[in-house]
Short mmCIF file of C-alpha atoms and ligand atoms in Angstrom, two decimals:
data_model
loop_
_atom_site.label_atom_id
_atom_site.label_comp_id
_atom_site.label_asym_id
_atom_site.label_seq_id
_atom_site.Cartn_x
_atom_site.Cartn_y
_atom_site.Cartn_z
CA MET A 1 27.92 50.99 2.74
CA SER A 2 28.84 53.45 0.00
CA TYR A 3 27.52 52.76 -3.43
CA LYS A 4 28.73 54.21 -6.71
CA THR A 5 26.80 57.27 -7.86
CA ILE A 6 25.01 57.89 -11.14
CA ARG A 7 24.23 61.51 -11.88
CA LEU A 8 21.27 62.41 -14.08
CA ARG A 9 21.08 65.09 -16.73
CA LYS A 10 19.37 68.34 -15.93
CA GLY A 11 15.58 67.99 -15.58
CA LYS A 12 15.73 64.19 -15.81
CA GLU A 13 14.87 63.68 -12.13
CA GLU A 14 11.16 64.33 -12.70
CA SER A 15 9.96 60.78 -13.29
CA LEU A 16 11.84 59.51 -10.22
CA GLU A 17 10.28 62.27 -8.17
CA ARG A 18 6.94 60.90 -9.34
CA PHE A 19 8.11 57.48 -8.05
CA HIS A 20 8.43 55.84 -11.45
CA PRO A 21 10.93 53.05 -10.79
CA TRP A 22 13.08 53.19 -13.94
CA VAL A 23 15.92 55.40 -15.13
CA PHE A 24 16.40 55.30 -18.90
CA SER A 25 19.93 55.38 -20.25
CA GLY A 26 19.29 58.70 -22.03
CA ALA A 27 18.66 60.40 -18.67
CA ILE A 28 22.17 59.69 -17.38
CA GLU A 29 24.85 62.34 -17.42
CA THR A 30 27.76 60.48 -15.86
CA LEU A 31 28.44 56.87 -15.08
CA PRO A 32 31.25 56.01 -12.68
CA GLU A 33 34.15 54.51 -14.62
CA ASP A 34 34.36 51.29 -12.62
CA ILE A 35 30.61 50.60 -12.70
CA GLU A 36 29.57 47.03 -13.49
CA GLU A 37 26.28 45.52 -14.51
CA GLY A 38 24.20 44.47 -11.55
CA ASP A 39 25.83 46.98 -9.17
CA VAL A 40 23.70 48.68 -6.57
CA VAL A 41 23.96 52.41 -7.30
CA ARG A 42 22.91 55.73 -5.79
CA VAL A 43 21.07 57.97 -8.21
CA GLU A 44 21.46 61.74 -7.91
CA SER A 45 19.82 64.65 -9.67
CA HIS A 46 21.97 67.01 -11.72
CA SER A 47 22.22 69.32 -8.74
CA GLY A 48 23.38 66.50 -6.47
CA ASN A 49 20.18 65.59 -4.57
CA LEU A 50 19.83 61.95 -3.68
CA LEU A 51 16.90 60.40 -5.60
CA GLY A 52 17.27 56.81 -4.46
CA THR A 53 19.03 53.48 -4.80
CA GLY A 54 18.70 50.88 -7.53
CA HIS A 55 20.24 48.14 -9.68
CA TYR A 56 22.30 49.25 -12.66
CA GLN A 57 22.28 47.42 -16.00
CA ILE A 58 23.34 48.07 -19.57
CA GLY A 59 20.38 48.73 -21.86
CA SER A 60 17.56 51.17 -22.38
CA ILE A 61 16.36 50.77 -18.78
CA ALA A 62 19.63 51.61 -17.01
CA VAL A 63 18.53 51.61 -13.37
CA ARG A 64 15.64 49.81 -11.70
CA MET A 65 14.96 51.62 -8.46
CA LEU A 66 14.75 49.64 -5.24
CA ALA A 67 14.28 52.50 -2.77
CA ALA A 68 13.64 56.24 -2.87
CA ASP A 69 16.37 56.90 -0.26
CA ASP A 70 19.79 55.54 0.64
CA THR A 71 18.57 52.22 2.06
CA VAL A 72 21.27 49.54 2.17
CA ILE A 73 20.36 46.69 -0.18
CA ASP A 74 21.23 43.68 1.93
CA SER A 75 19.58 40.60 3.31
CA ASP A 76 17.43 42.69 5.72
CA PHE A 77 16.18 44.73 2.79
CA TYR A 78 15.05 41.63 0.87
CA THR A 79 13.58 40.01 3.98
CA THR A 80 11.52 43.12 4.72
CA ARG A 81 10.23 43.50 1.15
CA LEU A 82 9.40 39.80 0.91
CA SER A 83 7.60 39.78 4.28
CA HIS A 84 5.47 42.69 3.12
CA ALA A 85 4.67 40.80 -0.07
CA TRP A 86 3.77 37.68 1.94
CA GLU A 87 1.60 39.72 4.32
CA LEU A 88 -0.37 41.15 1.40
CA ARG A 89 -1.03 37.65 0.00
CA ARG A 90 -1.96 36.39 3.44
CA SER A 91 -4.49 39.21 3.80
CA LEU A 92 -5.92 38.17 0.43
CA GLY A 93 -6.40 34.63 1.77
CA LEU A 94 -3.95 33.14 -0.72
CA THR A 95 -1.26 31.63 1.51
CA GLY A 96 -3.07 28.47 2.66
CA ASN A 97 -1.03 25.28 2.82
CA GLY A 98 -0.14 23.86 -0.56
CA SER A 99 -1.50 26.86 -2.47
CA ALA A 100 -0.32 28.45 -5.72
CA PHE A 101 0.10 32.21 -5.83
CA ARG A 102 2.43 34.98 -6.98
CA LEU A 103 4.51 36.30 -4.11
CA VAL A 104 6.54 38.90 -5.99
CA HIS A 105 5.31 40.78 -9.04
CA GLY A 106 8.34 42.97 -9.83
CA GLU A 107 7.63 46.69 -9.58
CA GLY A 108 4.20 45.88 -8.12
CA ASP A 109 6.01 44.63 -5.00
CA PHE A 110 8.76 47.27 -5.08
CA LEU A 111 11.24 44.66 -6.28
CA PRO A 112 11.79 45.52 -9.95
CA GLY A 113 13.39 42.71 -11.92
CA LEU A 114 12.12 39.93 -9.65
CA VAL A 115 9.24 37.47 -10.01
CA VAL A 116 8.48 34.74 -7.47
CA ASP A 117 5.64 32.23 -7.69
CA ILE A 118 4.86 29.87 -4.82
CA TYR A 119 3.67 26.31 -5.47
CA GLY A 120 3.09 24.55 -2.16
CA ASP A 121 6.46 24.49 -0.40
CA THR A 122 8.46 25.48 -3.49
CA ALA A 123 9.25 29.01 -4.64
CA VAL A 124 10.07 29.45 -8.32
CA MET A 125 12.15 32.57 -8.78
CA GLN A 126 12.90 34.51 -11.97
CA ALA A 127 15.41 37.34 -12.27
CA HIS A 128 14.82 39.82 -15.07
CA SER A 129 17.81 42.01 -14.17
CA PRO A 130 21.50 41.31 -13.53
CA GLY A 131 21.16 42.92 -10.08
CA MET A 132 18.52 40.39 -9.02
CA HIS A 133 20.61 37.60 -10.55
CA PHE A 134 23.58 38.52 -8.35
CA ALA A 135 21.30 38.77 -5.30
CA ARG A 136 19.69 35.36 -5.95
CA ASN A 137 21.25 33.51 -3.01
CA THR A 138 20.37 36.25 -0.53
CA ILE A 139 16.80 36.34 -1.89
CA ALA A 140 16.50 32.56 -1.72
CA GLU A 141 17.59 32.56 1.95
CA ALA A 142 15.11 35.34 2.70
CA LEU A 143 12.32 33.33 1.02
CA THR A 144 12.87 30.38 3.36
CA SER A 145 12.63 32.63 6.41
CA LEU A 146 9.03 33.70 5.64
CA ASP A 147 6.00 32.50 7.60
CA ASN A 148 7.95 30.15 9.89
CA GLY A 149 9.78 28.47 7.05
CA ARG A 150 6.82 27.65 4.79
CA VAL A 151 9.04 27.71 1.71
CA LYS A 152 11.39 24.72 1.74
CA ASN A 153 12.70 24.71 -1.82
CA VAL A 154 13.76 27.54 -4.08
CA TYR A 155 14.08 26.81 -7.79
CA TYR A 156 15.91 29.47 -9.78
CA LYS A 157 14.71 29.76 -13.38
CA SER A 158 16.21 32.70 -15.23
CA GLU A 159 17.81 31.21 -18.34
CA THR A 160 15.20 32.85 -20.56
CA THR A 161 14.33 35.95 -18.54
CA LEU A 162 17.76 37.56 -18.13
CA PRO A 163 19.28 39.65 -20.89
CA PHE A 164 21.76 37.42 -22.72
CA LYS A 165 25.24 38.18 -21.40
CA ALA A 166 28.08 35.71 -21.18
CA SER A 167 29.06 37.08 -17.78
CA LEU A 168 25.70 36.16 -16.22
CA ASP A 169 25.45 32.56 -17.39
CA PRO A 170 22.36 31.65 -15.34
CA VAL A 171 21.67 27.98 -14.73
CA ASN A 172 18.15 26.78 -13.96
CA GLN A 173 18.51 24.90 -10.68
CA TYR A 174 17.40 24.48 -7.09
CA ILE A 175 19.29 27.01 -4.98
CA ILE A 176 17.80 25.58 -1.81
CA GLY A 177 16.26 22.13 -1.27
CA GLY A 178 15.06 20.01 -4.15
CA PHE A 179 11.95 18.34 -5.51
CA THR A 180 9.24 17.53 -2.98
CA THR A 181 5.87 17.68 -4.73
CA ASP A 182 4.66 19.28 -7.93
CA VAL A 183 0.99 19.43 -6.92
CA ALA A 184 -0.34 22.84 -5.88
CA ILE A 185 -3.86 23.84 -4.88
CA GLU A 186 -5.92 26.64 -6.39
CA ASN A 187 -9.40 27.27 -4.99
CA GLY A 188 -9.55 23.65 -3.83
CA LEU A 189 -8.53 22.23 -7.23
CA LYS A 190 -5.26 20.36 -7.71
CA PHE A 191 -2.73 21.20 -10.39
CA ARG A 192 0.54 19.55 -11.38
CA VAL A 193 3.03 22.32 -11.99
CA ASP A 194 6.07 21.54 -14.10
CA TRP A 195 8.51 24.35 -13.30
CA LEU A 196 11.43 22.32 -14.65
CA ARG A 197 10.14 22.10 -18.22
CA GLY A 198 7.00 24.28 -18.33
CA GLN A 199 6.59 27.80 -19.67
CA LYS A 200 7.41 30.76 -17.39
CA THR A 201 7.36 29.46 -13.80
CA GLY A 202 5.23 26.45 -14.83
CA PHE A 203 1.68 27.69 -14.28
CA PHE A 204 -0.36 30.80 -15.04
CA VAL A 205 -1.50 31.87 -11.58
CA ASP A 206 -2.67 35.15 -13.12
CA GLN A 207 -5.88 33.58 -14.44
CA ARG A 208 -7.09 32.35 -11.03
CA ASP A 209 -9.97 34.83 -10.58
CA ASN A 210 -11.00 34.55 -14.23
CA ARG A 211 -11.08 30.76 -13.99
CA SER A 212 -13.40 31.08 -10.96
CA LEU A 213 -15.67 33.31 -12.98
CA LEU A 214 -15.69 30.75 -15.79
CA GLU A 215 -16.83 28.09 -13.33
CA ARG A 216 -19.94 30.16 -12.64
CA PHE A 217 -20.78 30.38 -16.33
CA SER A 218 -20.21 26.66 -16.95
CA PRO A 219 -23.34 24.75 -15.82
CA GLY A 220 -24.80 22.82 -18.75
CA ARG A 221 -22.53 24.44 -21.33
CA ASN A 222 -20.36 22.99 -24.07
CA VAL A 223 -16.97 24.52 -23.35
CA LEU A 224 -14.03 25.04 -25.69
CA ASN A 225 -10.82 25.98 -23.88
CA MET A 226 -8.51 27.25 -26.62
CA PHE A 227 -4.78 27.62 -25.75
CA CYS A 228 -5.38 25.43 -22.70
CA TYR A 229 -1.73 24.91 -21.61
CA THR A 230 -2.11 23.15 -18.21
CA GLY A 231 -5.90 23.02 -18.56
CA GLY A 232 -6.68 25.54 -15.82
CA PHE A 233 -9.94 26.79 -17.34
CA SER A 234 -10.98 23.24 -18.25
CA VAL A 235 -10.66 21.94 -14.69
CA TYR A 236 -12.83 24.80 -13.40
CA ALA A 237 -15.41 24.23 -16.15
CA MET A 238 -15.60 20.56 -15.12
CA ARG A 239 -16.25 21.51 -11.50
CA GLY A 240 -18.78 24.07 -12.75
CA ALA A 241 -20.89 21.20 -14.19
CA ALA A 242 -20.20 21.84 -17.86
CA LYS A 243 -21.87 19.32 -20.17
CA ARG A 244 -18.72 18.82 -22.25
CA VAL A 245 -15.24 20.34 -22.20
CA VAL A 246 -12.77 20.31 -25.10
CA SER A 247 -9.22 21.57 -24.48
CA VAL A 248 -7.07 22.61 -27.43
CA ASP A 249 -3.38 23.55 -27.60
CA SER A 250 -0.83 23.24 -30.38
CA SER A 251 1.65 21.66 -27.96
CA GLU A 252 1.43 17.90 -27.27
CA LYS A 253 3.12 18.56 -23.95
CA ALA A 254 0.34 20.97 -22.95
CA ILE A 255 -2.28 18.41 -23.92
CA SER A 256 -0.73 15.77 -21.70
CA LEU A 257 -0.47 18.28 -18.81
CA THR A 258 -4.16 19.13 -19.28
CA ASN A 259 -5.17 15.46 -19.35
CA ALA A 260 -3.13 14.82 -16.20
CA ASN A 261 -4.79 17.72 -14.36
CA ILE A 262 -8.29 16.60 -15.36
CA GLU A 263 -7.45 13.07 -14.22
CA LEU A 264 -6.10 14.41 -10.91
CA ASN A 265 -9.40 16.16 -10.14
CA PHE A 266 -12.04 14.18 -12.08
CA PRO A 267 -10.68 10.68 -12.63
CA GLY A 268 -12.46 8.79 -15.40
CA ASP A 269 -14.83 11.66 -16.18
CA ASN A 270 -15.53 11.36 -19.89
CA ARG A 271 -17.02 14.84 -20.33
CA HIS A 272 -13.47 16.03 -21.13
CA SER A 273 -11.34 15.52 -24.22
CA ALA A 274 -8.16 17.23 -25.41
CA VAL A 275 -6.82 17.87 -28.90
CA ALA A 276 -3.34 18.91 -30.06
CA GLU A 277 -4.13 21.31 -32.90
CA ASP A 278 -3.42 24.80 -34.13
CA ALA A 279 -6.04 27.28 -32.90
CA PHE A 280 -6.86 28.76 -36.30
CA LYS A 281 -7.14 25.34 -37.90
CA TYR A 282 -9.40 24.07 -35.13
CA LEU A 283 -11.67 27.12 -35.19
CA THR A 284 -11.90 27.02 -38.99
CA ALA A 285 -12.87 23.34 -39.03
CA MET A 286 -15.27 23.43 -36.07
CA LYS A 287 -19.02 23.22 -36.65
CA PRO A 288 -20.96 26.46 -36.02
CA GLY A 289 -22.93 26.22 -32.78
CA GLU A 290 -20.87 23.32 -31.39
CA PHE A 291 -19.79 25.37 -28.34
CA ASP A 292 -21.61 27.95 -26.25
CA LEU A 293 -18.71 28.85 -23.95
CA ILE A 294 -15.34 29.58 -25.51
CA VAL A 295 -12.09 30.66 -23.85
CA LEU A 296 -9.39 32.33 -25.94
CA ASP A 297 -6.23 32.83 -23.89
CA PRO A 298 -3.42 32.99 -26.45
CA PRO A 299 0.26 33.66 -25.74
CA ALA A 300 1.39 37.30 -26.00
CA PHE A 301 1.03 38.21 -29.70
CA ALA A 302 3.09 41.40 -29.22
CA LYS A 303 6.27 40.86 -27.25
CA HIS A 304 7.57 44.29 -28.35
CA ARG A 305 6.05 47.60 -29.37
CA SER A 306 7.12 47.01 -32.98
CA ALA A 307 4.79 44.02 -33.19
CA ILE A 308 1.62 45.82 -32.09
CA ARG A 309 -0.01 46.24 -35.51
CA ASN A 310 0.35 42.61 -36.46
CA ALA A 311 -0.70 41.49 -33.01
CA LEU A 312 -3.91 43.53 -33.18
CA ARG A 313 -4.70 41.97 -36.54
CA GLY A 314 -4.06 38.55 -34.98
CA TYR A 315 -6.44 39.24 -32.07
CA GLN A 316 -9.09 40.44 -34.48
CA ARG A 317 -8.77 37.37 -36.71
CA LEU A 318 -8.82 34.94 -33.79
CA ASN A 319 -11.80 36.54 -32.09
CA ALA A 320 -13.76 36.87 -35.32
CA LYS A 321 -13.44 33.10 -35.87
CA ALA A 322 -14.77 32.31 -32.40
CA ILE A 323 -17.55 34.92 -32.48
CA GLU A 324 -18.70 33.74 -35.90
CA LYS A 325 -19.00 30.10 -34.75
CA ILE A 326 -20.23 30.35 -31.14
CA ALA A 327 -23.81 29.17 -30.49
CA PRO A 328 -26.51 31.84 -30.00
CA GLY A 329 -26.54 32.86 -26.32
CA GLY A 330 -22.86 31.98 -26.20
CA ILE A 331 -20.28 33.35 -23.77
CA LEU A 332 -16.78 34.24 -24.91
CA PHE A 333 -13.89 34.75 -22.47
CA THR A 334 -11.22 36.52 -24.51
CA PHE A 335 -7.79 37.66 -23.27
CA SER A 336 -4.59 39.41 -24.19
CA CYS A 337 -1.51 39.15 -21.99
CA SER A 338 0.63 41.38 -24.24
CA GLN A 339 1.99 44.13 -22.06
CA ALA A 340 2.62 46.32 -25.13
CA ILE A 341 -1.09 46.37 -26.00
CA SER A 342 -3.42 48.63 -24.01
CA LYS A 343 -6.88 47.61 -22.92
CA GLU A 344 -8.34 50.17 -25.33
CA GLN A 345 -6.40 48.69 -28.25
CA PHE A 346 -7.45 45.17 -27.31
CA ARG A 347 -11.07 46.20 -26.98
CA LEU A 348 -10.93 47.87 -30.37
CA ALA A 349 -9.57 44.66 -31.92
CA VAL A 350 -12.41 42.65 -30.35
CA PHE A 351 -14.92 45.32 -31.44
CA SER A 352 -13.65 44.99 -35.02
CA ALA A 353 -14.00 41.21 -34.79
CA CYS A 354 -17.61 41.55 -33.63
CA ALA A 355 -18.42 44.06 -36.35
CA GLN A 356 -16.92 41.73 -38.93
CA THR A 357 -19.39 38.98 -37.95
CA GLY A 358 -22.36 41.32 -37.61
CA ARG A 359 -23.59 39.54 -34.46
CA LYS A 360 -25.20 41.32 -31.53
CA VAL A 361 -22.59 41.38 -28.74
CA ARG A 362 -22.57 42.75 -25.22
CA ILE A 363 -19.75 43.06 -22.66
CA LEU A 364 -20.64 41.34 -19.38
CA HIS A 365 -17.34 41.69 -17.52
CA GLN A 366 -14.03 43.44 -18.02
CA LEU A 367 -11.19 41.39 -16.64
CA THR A 368 -7.64 41.95 -15.50
CA GLN A 369 -4.90 40.35 -13.44
CA PRO A 370 -5.61 39.28 -9.84
CA ALA A 371 -4.55 41.01 -6.63
CA ASP A 372 -1.37 38.97 -6.21
CA HIS A 373 -0.16 40.71 -9.41
CA PRO A 374 -0.48 44.25 -8.03
CA VAL A 375 0.21 47.28 -10.20
CA ASN A 376 2.36 50.00 -8.67
CA ILE A 377 0.26 53.08 -9.47
CA TYR A 378 3.40 54.99 -10.46
CA HIS A 379 4.31 52.21 -12.90
CA PRO A 380 1.25 51.61 -15.09
CA GLU A 381 3.38 49.35 -17.33
CA GLY A 382 2.84 46.65 -14.68
CA GLU A 383 -0.73 46.14 -15.88
CA TYR A 384 -0.63 43.55 -18.64
CA LEU A 385 -3.57 41.11 -18.53
CA LYS A 386 -6.76 42.24 -20.23
CA GLY A 387 -9.92 40.29 -20.82
CA LEU A 388 -13.55 40.61 -21.79
CA ILE A 389 -16.52 38.34 -21.20
CA LEU A 390 -18.91 38.75 -24.08
CA TYR A 391 -22.50 37.62 -24.52
CA ILE A 392 -23.15 36.78 -28.12
CA GLU A 393 -26.71 36.50 -29.48
N1 LIG B 401 -4.87 29.46 -20.79
C1 LIG B 401 -3.67 28.95 -20.20
C2 LIG B 401 -2.43 29.71 -20.58
C3 LIG B 401 -2.19 29.79 -22.07
S1 LIG B 401 -0.52 29.99 -22.50
C4 LIG B 401 -3.82 28.89 -18.67
O1 LIG B 401 -4.86 29.30 -18.10
O2 LIG B 401 -2.90 28.41 -18.03
C5 LIG B 401 -0.59 29.91 -24.22
C6 LIG B 401 -0.70 28.52 -24.81
O3 LIG B 401 -0.97 28.68 -26.20
C7 LIG B 401 0.56 27.66 -24.74
O4 LIG B 401 0.29 26.46 -24.06
C8 LIG B 401 0.93 27.37 -26.20
O5 LIG B 401 1.39 26.04 -26.43
C9 LIG B 401 -0.37 27.60 -26.91
N2 LIG B 401 -0.28 28.00 -28.33
C10 LIG B 401 0.59 28.85 -28.90
N3 LIG B 401 0.30 29.01 -30.22
C11 LIG B 401 -0.78 28.25 -30.48
C12 LIG B 401 -1.58 28.01 -31.64
N4 LIG B 401 -1.30 28.60 -32.80
N5 LIG B 401 -2.63 27.18 -31.54
C13 LIG B 401 -2.94 26.59 -30.37
N6 LIG B 401 -2.22 26.78 -29.25
C14 LIG B 401 -1.17 27.60 -29.29
#
């Protein structure tokens, strides 16, 4: 197989030699005339040394590297990468029947541009690059070959993740199989996952470990789960013997998903209630001392670098409201999933919020994403989830 070749400008091979998986457009000296978006390309240094193979696309990230040599990118390639990803999750104890976990975390699984979440026997697949979009059928086939055919259905959901280009025209649909069940298991708890209409792939598997930690803090506490979405934290708090759990989200849809998940695990349990309300409004109106365990897990405030300043102000404002109102001896779980914001910046925003209230605050845990969202050490950009557990006197 001979792929088209992209030659880099002088000195621009350094980051690839350090295994960073992206080539920026400014590093490219020559593009082959007949190159098309999504093509598999060879990348060469200025002096003609092979640096690796990747997917080409138009934009600031021009090539996402798939291999550091001249590996052929075919069905065997995807099957091998996916089996390695599966093996890692199996070794983490995540692949039990019916379970929910992330199988492919882009660069963290050496498959830049691809995300795959597993919910029971369904894989929900998202392409973030044209190359992965064109490879979707091959990838879907490879997914069904894993672990003796554990995955029966592959739902492709890339309408919002691909760069908008008329030529791509992605349609959200089952590539293989169809609907079987939408219930997936996480740490023995059941969750309805709505990949057809829900956000992202339908569920935030990245909070699994943090939800477990919340369960341990829950006994006897009055819990407020702000930005609850599918109610993940609420269900764990219920199992953790919380006295009362209130779930809040501005979306009515999220509130009904939360209620359904509580009902699925704790039918008729009246410790839980859910409210469709804006976070700032709810926190402003709430009585001081009403809750002694609060979760703040907002959507990404900064989707781009340009939004960082405003986002930091937003995190500060949100956290200050919760810290001001939480009962003495309260525990705050606070998160940021904005990739553009570093953990130092987030911590500084939370620090400013604490200082604003004047309360005595200590950090009990520093949180991040779980092991099925691995970070390629040569690609620190893959680390995005940050959290703190605070003890507030
Ligand atoms: N904690 C959730 C994930 C949260 S996703 C989990 O563990 O799965 C972010 C949620 O914030 C979405 O459900 C969205 O509807 C909600 N949201 C966005 N803006 C909001 C606002 N201003 N007030 C309350 N909820 C908001």
